[in-house]
Amino acid sequence: MKKRYRWLLSALVLAGVASAVGLILDWAYPLPQPAPPSVRVLAKDGQLLRAFPAPDETWRYPAQVESVAPVFLEQLLAYEDRAFYYHPGVNPLAIARAAWQNLMAGEVVSGGSTLSMQVAGLLDPYPRTLKGKVKQVLRTLQLEWHYSKQEILELYLNLAPYGGMLSGIEAASQHYFGKPSLELSDAEAALLTVLPQRPSEWRPDRYPQRARAARDKVLKRMHALGLWDINRVDEALQENVAALPPRSPVLAPLLARRLRQECSECLTIETLIDADLQRDLEALVETYRQRLNEHQSLAVMVMRNDDLSVRAYVGAAEFGAAQRYGHVDMTRALRSPGSTLKPFAYAQALDQGLIHSHSMLLDTPRYGLDYRPHNFTGGFAGPVSVQDALQRSLNLPVVQLVEHLGAESFLAGMRNGGLHLQLPGSGEPSSALVLGGAGTSLESLLGVYSSFGRAGMAGTPRLLASNPETSRWMSSPGAAWITWRILAQDPWRALGALGQREWSLAWKTGTSYGFRDTWAMGVDSNWTLGVWVGRPDGNPSPGESGRSLAAPLLFRVYERLGQIDAAVPRPNSVEQGEICWPLGSRATHNANEGDNCMQSHQAWLLNGTAPLTLPQKPGITMSGLLRRVQVDPETGYRFLPGCGQEVVQPLTRQLALWPQQAEPWVRPEWRRRARLPAVVPACEAALGLAEPVKIIGVEDGSLLWLPAGRDALELDLKLVGAAGSVNWYLDGRPLPAGGINRQTIELSRAGQFRVSAVDSAGNVDSIEFSFRLQQPSP
């Protein structure tokens, strides 16, 4: 008994010593940790958009047991280590069997390594010597001490070599087959089971025949082991070996770079990008950039309105191209928005009760005013409706609105809605803001434009599934809808790829000063999309506009979305009603009785109101658009009280008048000279009333002919009764300064012409005439 106790005691001492030695060695030589995996940027459905190499320059994507096809795990354990869950890491029987097989074959045909031993070798590579094998065994025991069987299996799934710089089952599946490992077929799983044995010799993209032979060996083993029936094996054997070159996909590369920079610790970044749509739009951009010059780039963003998720993000025309600055993400670049802010001025004016959809605005010279911008075309359209002014993107009418709103108020409204605007210089806002006199980005514009399809609520574009949905009030639902409706009914919509078909896209273009930036923004009830085209270095693209360069791409993007019937529903706060010009009020209003309703329009009214026509600028009198006059019923002369003329029973009339600045563009019979009855001569003399200004040199309505033997006809015109200097216009376009009140016009082409003149006091006159080059034969 004493001897037995001594042996037991000796065994316990040896075990204690061995354990102590093991703990000391484990502490002195800790098990190497696996290198971090590659950073992956994923689409909404889990497709890989882009990956960044791991620190060891390999492509390694995280994999778990649950994320791998069960058929792969089944074949892996059957082929590599059937006793994986039962041995302590080293399988003596497997080693003995491998030694016998190698001896009988006269060469190494089997290694006898368990999965645990392979993982130990991957964590700490060893030389192919006896000493190296001992090291591998010790590392394997250390591995089994620290990790569970499932953790060891997952280490193998992440570390196994698959050729080139591919490491792990997920990277191999994505690069060779373009799919996640969860979707592997029987044949694909068999190939990836055996490939780590000889990853360089059996690469399916380089040596498909060798790869097939190795794969078939695994499939036949599954039948030999009685795990699969022969039909399943035969079906898998029929599958061809086809693999992609092991290149990492590059979809939405600038977005991926941005998100990686914003989260340096993230290993998996889950975006809301639609991979198929992104791929489609990148192909579209690749085709579209052929019409650009070598220095131009572009950006495209597409966002769903229901959850504010960005589904497509193209930051450059050609990623990485040096001449195009393809490394610059133009969705975030600060650029002048051109005319893209104009719709928001109209929406704000609607909410403040200043206008309805067909209110009269003035596209006329702003003589005597501090800010006098020009239209893109250089001419003037005269009195225009809100709808016409917005659809034609006229500058002067929207400046008129901003001056009534107040530049500070307009800016505050934009910023409250979430638009990031950077003002130049001192930072004091002015009316130039609405014409692009500030800086913003495509991404920021996308958020506020969504308000037109979201009942007035702007939203912050969401790039990640983890981003919260953030909305901010931009306008009332009614103002948003009226603005959307005007833009959706743009007569230029035939420019779109959808031609004359009815569609629901409201769109607006913009061109910044000097042709540096061109924009096109679109929105329906489901989508908001934006396009920017220009030069990232800030140089101009002469002659290019948002309509010619950015809009065609916008229409093609919208066509790719495949939804053209997504009209924004009209809210209850909007109704349609007939209004009259020049007053702007409802046709049923008593002020529009008789001939006072000179033009009628069907207008969209917000909250049932029909505001009166606005003056050109706050504080500037328009001499009253509704004039009460007293007329002598016997002579027809207009009676002015206080001039000494007595009328027993004067007839009182109420006359609607056009704004004086609009008179050159209205019919002669609608002008004040024709509308107001002549003043009693005695009153005119007594009160010293001045004669109205008048253009002389050509009679209104004349037909002029080119004299024989002449190449051009010169007209010498004069504005009589003018006060101060005079500005002259031909068909709404300014003419070079002539004399104080004189102008010479040279005509060399036939046509219908209109000449207008305005003096320093704002008095205007206009004439129309026709010019022909050849008189008819007698």
Short mmCIF file of N, CA, C and O in Angstrom, two decimals, residues 26-140:
data_model
loop_
_atom_site.label_atom_id
_atom_site.label_comp_id
_atom_site.label_asym_id
_atom_site.label_seq_id
_atom_site.Cartn_x
_atom_site.Cartn_y
_atom_site.Cartn_z
N ASP A 26 2.87 28.92 -21.04
CA ASP A 26 1.73 29.65 -21.62
C ASP A 26 1.86 31.15 -21.39
O ASP A 26 1.51 31.96 -22.24
N TRP A 27 2.39 31.48 -20.18
CA TRP A 27 2.60 32.90 -19.88
C TRP A 27 3.78 33.48 -20.66
O TRP A 27 3.73 34.59 -21.15
N ALA A 28 4.84 32.69 -20.76
CA ALA A 28 6.05 33.18 -21.45
C ALA A 28 5.87 33.22 -22.96
O ALA A 28 6.46 34.07 -23.64
N TYR A 29 5.10 32.27 -23.50
CA TYR A 29 4.91 32.20 -24.96
C TYR A 29 3.40 32.23 -25.26
O TYR A 29 2.81 31.20 -25.59
N PRO A 30 2.79 33.40 -25.12
CA PRO A 30 1.33 33.46 -25.33
C PRO A 30 0.97 33.11 -26.78
O PRO A 30 1.76 33.31 -27.69
N LEU A 31 -0.19 32.58 -26.91
CA LEU A 31 -0.69 32.20 -28.24
C LEU A 31 -0.88 33.45 -29.09
O LEU A 31 -1.54 34.40 -28.66
N PRO A 32 -0.27 33.49 -30.28
CA PRO A 32 -0.46 34.67 -31.14
C PRO A 32 -1.94 34.89 -31.45
O PRO A 32 -2.70 33.94 -31.64
N GLN A 33 -2.31 36.15 -31.51
CA GLN A 33 -3.69 36.49 -31.83
C GLN A 33 -3.84 36.69 -33.34
O GLN A 33 -2.92 37.17 -34.01
N PRO A 34 -4.98 36.31 -33.88
CA PRO A 34 -5.18 36.50 -35.33
C PRO A 34 -5.19 37.98 -35.68
O PRO A 34 -5.63 38.82 -34.90
N ALA A 35 -4.68 38.30 -36.87
CA ALA A 35 -4.69 39.68 -37.34
C ALA A 35 -6.13 40.15 -37.53
O ALA A 35 -7.02 39.35 -37.84
N PRO A 36 -6.38 41.43 -37.35
CA PRO A 36 -7.75 41.94 -37.55
C PRO A 36 -8.20 41.68 -38.99
O PRO A 36 -7.38 41.63 -39.91
N PRO A 37 -9.49 41.52 -39.18
CA PRO A 37 -9.98 41.28 -40.55
C PRO A 37 -9.99 42.56 -41.37
O PRO A 37 -9.72 43.65 -40.86
N SER A 38 -10.30 42.41 -42.63
CA SER A 38 -10.49 43.57 -43.50
C SER A 38 -11.72 44.35 -43.05
O SER A 38 -12.64 43.80 -42.46
N VAL A 39 -11.70 45.63 -43.35
CA VAL A 39 -12.88 46.47 -43.11
C VAL A 39 -13.82 46.30 -44.30
O VAL A 39 -13.41 46.48 -45.45
N ARG A 40 -15.06 45.95 -44.03
CA ARG A 40 -16.04 45.74 -45.09
C ARG A 40 -17.12 46.82 -45.04
O ARG A 40 -17.61 47.15 -43.97
N VAL A 41 -17.47 47.32 -46.21
CA VAL A 41 -18.59 48.24 -46.35
C VAL A 41 -19.66 47.50 -47.14
O VAL A 41 -19.43 47.09 -48.28
N LEU A 42 -20.82 47.32 -46.52
CA LEU A 42 -21.86 46.46 -47.09
C LEU A 42 -23.06 47.28 -47.57
O LEU A 42 -23.36 48.34 -47.02
N ALA A 43 -23.73 46.75 -48.57
CA ALA A 43 -24.98 47.33 -49.05
C ALA A 43 -26.12 46.94 -48.10
O ALA A 43 -25.93 46.17 -47.15
N LYS A 44 -27.28 47.45 -48.39
CA LYS A 44 -28.44 47.21 -47.53
C LYS A 44 -28.75 45.73 -47.42
O LYS A 44 -29.15 45.25 -46.35
N ASP A 45 -28.56 44.97 -48.50
CA ASP A 45 -28.86 43.54 -48.50
C ASP A 45 -27.66 42.68 -48.13
O ASP A 45 -27.71 41.46 -48.27
N GLY A 46 -26.58 43.29 -47.68
CA GLY A 46 -25.40 42.54 -47.27
C GLY A 46 -24.36 42.35 -48.35
O GLY A 46 -23.27 41.81 -48.08
N GLN A 47 -24.66 42.77 -49.58
CA GLN A 47 -23.66 42.66 -50.64
C GLN A 47 -22.46 43.54 -50.31
O GLN A 47 -22.60 44.63 -49.76
N LEU A 48 -21.29 43.07 -50.71
CA LEU A 48 -20.06 43.80 -50.45
C LEU A 48 -19.91 44.95 -51.43
O LEU A 48 -19.91 44.75 -52.66
N LEU A 49 -19.81 46.17 -50.92
CA LEU A 49 -19.57 47.34 -51.76
C LEU A 49 -18.07 47.56 -51.97
O LEU A 49 -17.59 47.72 -53.09
N ARG A 50 -17.35 47.56 -50.88
CA ARG A 50 -15.91 47.76 -50.94
C ARG A 50 -15.29 47.22 -49.66
O ARG A 50 -15.92 47.22 -48.61
N ALA A 51 -14.05 46.74 -49.80
CA ALA A 51 -13.32 46.27 -48.63
C ALA A 51 -11.94 46.91 -48.62
O ALA A 51 -11.40 47.27 -49.67
N PHE A 52 -11.40 47.04 -47.44
CA PHE A 52 -10.05 47.58 -47.27
C PHE A 52 -9.18 46.46 -46.68
O PHE A 52 -9.61 45.78 -45.74
N PRO A 53 -7.98 46.23 -47.21
CA PRO A 53 -7.17 45.10 -46.77
C PRO A 53 -6.91 45.13 -45.26
O PRO A 53 -6.86 46.18 -44.63
N ALA A 54 -6.74 43.93 -44.72
CA ALA A 54 -6.37 43.80 -43.31
C ALA A 54 -4.94 44.32 -43.12
O ALA A 54 -4.21 44.52 -44.09
N PRO A 55 -4.52 44.52 -41.87
CA PRO A 55 -3.16 45.03 -41.63
C PRO A 55 -2.07 44.17 -42.25
O PRO A 55 -0.99 44.68 -42.58
N ASP A 56 -2.31 42.87 -42.42
CA ASP A 56 -1.30 42.00 -43.05
C ASP A 56 -1.44 41.96 -44.57
O ASP A 56 -0.88 41.08 -45.23
N GLU A 57 -2.22 42.92 -45.12
CA GLU A 57 -2.40 43.08 -46.56
C GLU A 57 -3.16 41.92 -47.20
O GLU A 57 -3.07 41.71 -48.41
N THR A 58 -3.91 41.17 -46.42
CA THR A 58 -4.73 40.10 -46.97
C THR A 58 -6.18 40.55 -46.99
O THR A 58 -6.58 41.47 -46.27
N TRP A 59 -6.97 39.86 -47.83
CA TRP A 59 -8.42 40.08 -47.83
C TRP A 59 -9.03 39.04 -46.92
O TRP A 59 -9.03 37.84 -47.22
N ARG A 60 -9.52 39.48 -45.78
CA ARG A 60 -10.08 38.58 -44.78
C ARG A 60 -11.36 39.19 -44.26
O ARG A 60 -11.35 40.25 -43.62
N TYR A 61 -12.48 38.53 -44.54
CA TYR A 61 -13.77 39.05 -44.10
C TYR A 61 -14.28 38.20 -42.95
O TYR A 61 -14.16 36.96 -42.99
N PRO A 62 -14.84 38.80 -41.94
CA PRO A 62 -15.28 38.04 -40.76
C PRO A 62 -16.30 36.96 -41.13
O PRO A 62 -17.19 37.18 -41.96
N ALA A 63 -16.14 35.80 -40.52
CA ALA A 63 -17.07 34.69 -40.74
C ALA A 63 -17.36 34.02 -39.41
O ALA A 63 -16.47 33.88 -38.56
N GLN A 64 -18.60 33.62 -39.23
CA GLN A 64 -19.00 32.86 -38.05
C GLN A 64 -19.61 31.55 -38.54
O GLN A 64 -19.97 31.41 -39.72
N VAL A 65 -19.74 30.62 -37.64
CA VAL A 65 -20.33 29.33 -38.01
C VAL A 65 -21.71 29.54 -38.61
O VAL A 65 -22.09 28.89 -39.60
N GLU A 66 -22.48 30.47 -38.05
CA GLU A 66 -23.85 30.68 -38.52
C GLU A 66 -23.90 31.36 -39.90
O GLU A 66 -24.92 31.30 -40.58
N SER A 67 -22.81 32.03 -40.30
CA SER A 67 -22.83 32.78 -41.56
C SER A 67 -22.30 31.97 -42.74
O SER A 67 -22.17 32.49 -43.85
N VAL A 68 -21.96 30.71 -42.50
CA VAL A 68 -21.39 29.85 -43.54
C VAL A 68 -22.41 28.77 -43.89
O VAL A 68 -23.14 28.27 -43.02
N ALA A 69 -22.47 28.40 -45.17
CA ALA A 69 -23.41 27.37 -45.61
C ALA A 69 -23.16 26.07 -44.84
O ALA A 69 -22.01 25.61 -44.75
N PRO A 70 -24.19 25.46 -44.28
CA PRO A 70 -24.01 24.19 -43.54
C PRO A 70 -23.33 23.12 -44.37
O PRO A 70 -22.59 22.29 -43.83
N VAL A 71 -23.54 23.12 -45.70
CA VAL A 71 -22.93 22.10 -46.54
C VAL A 71 -21.41 22.23 -46.53
O VAL A 71 -20.69 21.22 -46.64
N PHE A 72 -20.90 23.42 -46.39
CA PHE A 72 -19.45 23.58 -46.31
C PHE A 72 -18.91 22.99 -45.02
O PHE A 72 -17.90 22.28 -45.02
N LEU A 73 -19.56 23.29 -43.90
CA LEU A 73 -19.11 22.75 -42.63
C LEU A 73 -19.18 21.23 -42.62
O LEU A 73 -18.29 20.55 -42.08
N GLU A 74 -20.23 20.70 -43.24
CA GLU A 74 -20.38 19.24 -43.30
C GLU A 74 -19.22 18.61 -44.07
O GLU A 74 -18.60 17.63 -43.62
N GLN A 75 -18.87 19.18 -45.22
CA GLN A 75 -17.79 18.62 -46.02
C GLN A 75 -16.43 18.85 -45.36
O GLN A 75 -15.54 17.99 -45.41
N LEU A 76 -16.26 20.02 -44.74
CA LEU A 76 -14.98 20.33 -44.09
C LEU A 76 -14.67 19.32 -42.99
O LEU A 76 -13.55 18.75 -42.93
N LEU A 77 -15.63 19.07 -42.11
CA LEU A 77 -15.39 18.14 -41.01
C LEU A 77 -15.25 16.70 -41.51
O LEU A 77 -14.43 15.93 -41.00
N ALA A 78 -16.02 16.33 -42.55
CA ALA A 78 -15.93 14.97 -43.07
C ALA A 78 -14.59 14.73 -43.77
O ALA A 78 -14.01 13.64 -43.66
N TYR A 79 -14.11 15.73 -44.46
CA TYR A 79 -12.89 15.57 -45.25
C TYR A 79 -11.62 15.82 -44.44
O TYR A 79 -10.59 15.16 -44.64
N GLU A 80 -11.68 16.77 -43.53
CA GLU A 80 -10.46 17.18 -42.82
C GLU A 80 -10.32 16.58 -41.42
O GLU A 80 -9.23 16.26 -40.99
N ASP A 81 -11.44 16.44 -40.71
CA ASP A 81 -11.28 16.07 -39.28
C ASP A 81 -12.61 15.58 -38.72
O ASP A 81 -13.36 16.33 -38.08
N ARG A 82 -12.90 14.28 -38.98
CA ARG A 82 -14.20 13.74 -38.53
C ARG A 82 -14.30 13.65 -37.01
O ARG A 82 -15.39 13.62 -36.46
N ALA A 83 -13.16 13.61 -36.34
CA ALA A 83 -13.18 13.50 -34.87
C ALA A 83 -12.92 14.85 -34.20
O ALA A 83 -12.53 14.89 -33.02
N PHE A 84 -13.17 15.92 -34.93
CA PHE A 84 -12.83 17.26 -34.43
C PHE A 84 -13.41 17.53 -33.05
O PHE A 84 -12.73 18.06 -32.16
N TYR A 85 -14.66 17.17 -32.83
CA TYR A 85 -15.32 17.48 -31.56
C TYR A 85 -14.95 16.50 -30.43
O TYR A 85 -15.42 16.68 -29.30
N TYR A 86 -14.10 15.51 -30.73
CA TYR A 86 -13.83 14.47 -29.72
C TYR A 86 -12.37 14.44 -29.28
O TYR A 86 -12.08 14.01 -28.16
N HIS A 87 -11.44 14.83 -30.13
CA HIS A 87 -10.03 14.75 -29.74
C HIS A 87 -9.60 16.01 -29.01
O HIS A 87 -10.25 17.06 -29.10
N PRO A 88 -8.50 15.96 -28.27
CA PRO A 88 -8.02 17.11 -27.50
C PRO A 88 -7.20 18.09 -28.33
O PRO A 88 -6.49 18.92 -27.77
N GLY A 89 -7.29 18.01 -29.64
CA GLY A 89 -6.52 18.87 -30.51
C GLY A 89 -5.57 18.11 -31.38
O GLY A 89 -5.34 18.44 -32.54
N VAL A 90 -5.01 17.03 -30.83
CA VAL A 90 -4.11 16.14 -31.56
C VAL A 90 -4.76 14.76 -31.59
O VAL A 90 -5.22 14.25 -30.56
N ASN A 91 -4.83 14.17 -32.80
CA ASN A 91 -5.47 12.85 -32.96
C ASN A 91 -4.39 11.82 -33.27
O ASN A 91 -3.93 11.72 -34.41
N PRO A 92 -3.94 11.05 -32.26
CA PRO A 92 -2.87 10.07 -32.49
C PRO A 92 -3.21 9.07 -33.58
O PRO A 92 -2.36 8.67 -34.36
N LEU A 93 -4.49 8.67 -33.65
CA LEU A 93 -4.89 7.71 -34.66
C LEU A 93 -4.73 8.29 -36.06
O LEU A 93 -4.28 7.60 -36.99
N ALA A 94 -5.10 9.57 -36.22
CA ALA A 94 -4.97 10.21 -37.52
C ALA A 94 -3.50 10.35 -37.91
O ALA A 94 -3.13 10.17 -39.07
N ILE A 95 -2.66 10.65 -36.92
CA ILE A 95 -1.24 10.79 -37.21
C ILE A 95 -0.65 9.44 -37.62
O ILE A 95 0.13 9.32 -38.59
N ALA A 96 -1.04 8.39 -36.90
CA ALA A 96 -0.54 7.05 -37.23
C ALA A 96 -1.03 6.64 -38.61
O ALA A 96 -0.27 6.07 -39.42
N ARG A 97 -2.31 6.89 -38.91
CA ARG A 97 -2.85 6.53 -40.21
C ARG A 97 -2.12 7.28 -41.33
O ARG A 97 -1.79 6.72 -42.38
N ALA A 98 -1.85 8.59 -41.11
CA ALA A 98 -1.15 9.38 -42.13
C ALA A 98 0.26 8.86 -42.34
O ALA A 98 0.75 8.78 -43.48
N ALA A 99 0.96 8.46 -41.23
CA ALA A 99 2.32 7.95 -41.36
C ALA A 99 2.33 6.66 -42.19
O ALA A 99 3.21 6.46 -43.04
N TRP A 100 1.37 5.75 -41.92
CA TRP A 100 1.28 4.51 -42.69
C TRP A 100 0.99 4.77 -44.15
O TRP A 100 1.62 4.16 -45.04
N GLN A 101 0.06 5.71 -44.45
CA GLN A 101 -0.27 6.03 -45.84
C GLN A 101 0.94 6.62 -46.57
O GLN A 101 1.22 6.29 -47.72
N ASN A 102 1.68 7.46 -45.89
CA ASN A 102 2.85 8.08 -46.51
C ASN A 102 3.92 7.02 -46.77
O ASN A 102 4.61 7.04 -47.80
N LEU A 103 4.07 6.06 -45.79
CA LEU A 103 5.07 5.01 -45.95
C LEU A 103 4.73 4.11 -47.12
O LEU A 103 5.60 3.76 -47.93
N MET A 104 3.48 3.73 -47.24
CA MET A 104 3.07 2.84 -48.33
C MET A 104 3.15 3.53 -49.69
O MET A 104 3.45 2.90 -50.69
N ALA A 105 2.87 4.86 -49.72
CA ALA A 105 2.90 5.58 -51.00
C ALA A 105 4.29 6.01 -51.38
O ALA A 105 4.55 6.37 -52.53
N GLY A 106 5.21 6.01 -50.44
CA GLY A 106 6.55 6.46 -50.72
C GLY A 106 6.66 7.97 -50.85
O GLY A 106 7.70 8.49 -51.28
N GLU A 107 5.62 8.66 -50.50
CA GLU A 107 5.63 10.12 -50.52
C GLU A 107 4.58 10.62 -49.53
O GLU A 107 3.76 9.84 -49.03
N VAL A 108 4.60 11.94 -49.30
CA VAL A 108 3.64 12.51 -48.36
C VAL A 108 2.30 12.68 -49.08
O VAL A 108 2.17 13.47 -50.02
N VAL A 109 1.34 11.86 -48.68
CA VAL A 109 0.00 11.98 -49.24
C VAL A 109 -1.01 12.41 -48.20
O VAL A 109 -2.15 12.72 -48.51
N SER A 110 -0.62 12.42 -46.95
CA SER A 110 -1.53 12.82 -45.88
C SER A 110 -0.71 13.38 -44.74
O SER A 110 0.37 12.86 -44.43
N GLY A 111 -1.24 14.47 -44.13
CA GLY A 111 -0.48 15.11 -43.06
C GLY A 111 -0.92 14.70 -41.68
O GLY A 111 -0.17 14.82 -40.72
N GLY A 112 -2.12 14.22 -41.56
CA GLY A 112 -2.60 13.80 -40.26
C GLY A 112 -2.93 14.94 -39.32
O GLY A 112 -3.22 14.71 -38.14
N SER A 113 -2.86 16.16 -39.81
CA SER A 113 -3.13 17.31 -38.94
C SER A 113 -4.63 17.46 -38.73
O SER A 113 -5.43 17.37 -39.69
N THR A 114 -5.02 17.73 -37.52
CA THR A 114 -6.41 18.05 -37.23
C THR A 114 -6.68 19.52 -37.59
O THR A 114 -5.75 20.29 -37.87
N LEU A 115 -7.94 19.90 -37.57
CA LEU A 115 -8.27 21.30 -37.81
C LEU A 115 -7.61 22.19 -36.76
O LEU A 115 -7.14 23.30 -37.06
N SER A 116 -7.56 21.68 -35.52
CA SER A 116 -6.93 22.47 -34.45
C SER A 116 -5.46 22.67 -34.75
O SER A 116 -4.91 23.77 -34.54
N MET A 117 -4.78 21.62 -35.25
CA MET A 117 -3.37 21.74 -35.57
C MET A 117 -3.15 22.71 -36.74
O MET A 117 -2.19 23.48 -36.76
N GLN A 118 -4.07 22.69 -37.72
CA GLN A 118 -3.95 23.62 -38.85
C GLN A 118 -4.11 25.06 -38.37
O GLN A 118 -3.39 25.97 -38.82
N VAL A 119 -5.05 25.28 -37.46
CA VAL A 119 -5.25 26.63 -36.93
C VAL A 119 -4.01 27.08 -36.16
O VAL A 119 -3.56 28.23 -36.28
N ALA A 120 -3.42 26.17 -35.36
CA ALA A 120 -2.22 26.51 -34.62
C ALA A 120 -1.10 26.90 -35.59
O ALA A 120 -0.34 27.85 -35.33
N GLY A 121 -0.98 26.17 -36.70
CA GLY A 121 0.04 26.50 -37.69
C GLY A 121 -0.23 27.82 -38.38
O GLY A 121 0.70 28.53 -38.78
N LEU A 122 -1.50 28.17 -38.57
CA LEU A 122 -1.84 29.45 -39.19
C LEU A 122 -1.55 30.62 -38.24
O LEU A 122 -1.15 31.69 -38.68
N LEU A 123 -1.78 30.39 -36.94
CA LEU A 123 -1.51 31.44 -35.96
C LEU A 123 0.00 31.63 -35.74
O LEU A 123 0.46 32.75 -35.55
N ASP A 124 0.72 30.52 -35.75
CA ASP A 124 2.16 30.56 -35.49
C ASP A 124 2.86 29.59 -36.45
O ASP A 124 3.07 28.42 -36.13
N PRO A 125 3.18 30.02 -37.67
CA PRO A 125 3.79 29.12 -38.67
C PRO A 125 5.05 28.45 -38.13
O PRO A 125 5.81 29.04 -37.34
N TYR A 126 5.27 27.21 -38.54
CA TYR A 126 6.38 26.41 -38.04
C TYR A 126 7.15 25.80 -39.21
O TYR A 126 6.60 25.57 -40.29
N PRO A 127 8.44 25.50 -39.04
CA PRO A 127 9.20 24.85 -40.11
C PRO A 127 8.80 23.39 -40.25
O PRO A 127 8.34 22.75 -39.29
N ARG A 128 8.95 22.83 -41.45
CA ARG A 128 8.55 21.45 -41.71
C ARG A 128 9.65 20.50 -41.24
O ARG A 128 10.27 19.76 -42.00
N THR A 129 9.89 20.54 -39.95
CA THR A 129 10.89 19.68 -39.33
C THR A 129 10.26 19.03 -38.11
O THR A 129 9.12 19.36 -37.71
N LEU A 130 11.02 18.08 -37.52
CA LEU A 130 10.52 17.43 -36.30
C LEU A 130 10.33 18.46 -35.19
O LEU A 130 9.33 18.43 -34.47
N LYS A 131 11.30 19.37 -35.07
CA LYS A 131 11.17 20.42 -34.06
C LYS A 131 9.95 21.28 -34.32
O LYS A 131 9.21 21.66 -33.40
N GLY A 132 9.74 21.57 -35.60
CA GLY A 132 8.58 22.38 -35.96
C GLY A 132 7.29 21.66 -35.65
O GLY A 132 6.30 22.27 -35.20
N LYS A 133 7.25 20.32 -35.87
CA LYS A 133 6.04 19.55 -35.59
C LYS A 133 5.75 19.54 -34.09
O LYS A 133 4.59 19.65 -33.67
N VAL A 134 6.81 19.43 -33.29
CA VAL A 134 6.61 19.47 -31.83
C VAL A 134 6.03 20.82 -31.42
O VAL A 134 5.12 20.90 -30.59
N LYS A 135 6.57 21.87 -32.02
CA LYS A 135 6.05 23.22 -31.73
C LYS A 135 4.57 23.32 -32.09
O LYS A 135 3.77 23.89 -31.33
N GLN A 136 4.21 22.73 -33.24
CA GLN A 136 2.81 22.77 -33.66
C GLN A 136 1.92 22.04 -32.66
O GLN A 136 0.83 22.52 -32.32
N VAL A 137 2.37 20.90 -32.18
CA VAL A 137 1.57 20.12 -31.22
C VAL A 137 1.37 20.91 -29.93
O VAL A 137 0.26 20.97 -29.38
N LEU A 138 2.46 21.54 -29.45
CA LEU A 138 2.35 22.32 -28.22
C LEU A 138 1.40 23.50 -28.40
O LEU A 138 0.58 23.80 -27.52
N ARG A 139 1.51 24.17 -29.56
CA ARG A 139 0.59 25.29 -29.83
C ARG A 139 -0.86 24.79 -29.92
O ARG A 139 -1.79 25.49 -29.49
N THR A 140 -1.01 23.59 -30.46
CA THR A 140 -2.37 23.05 -30.58
C THR A 140 -2.97 22.81 -29.21
O THR A 140 -4.15 23.14 -28.96
#
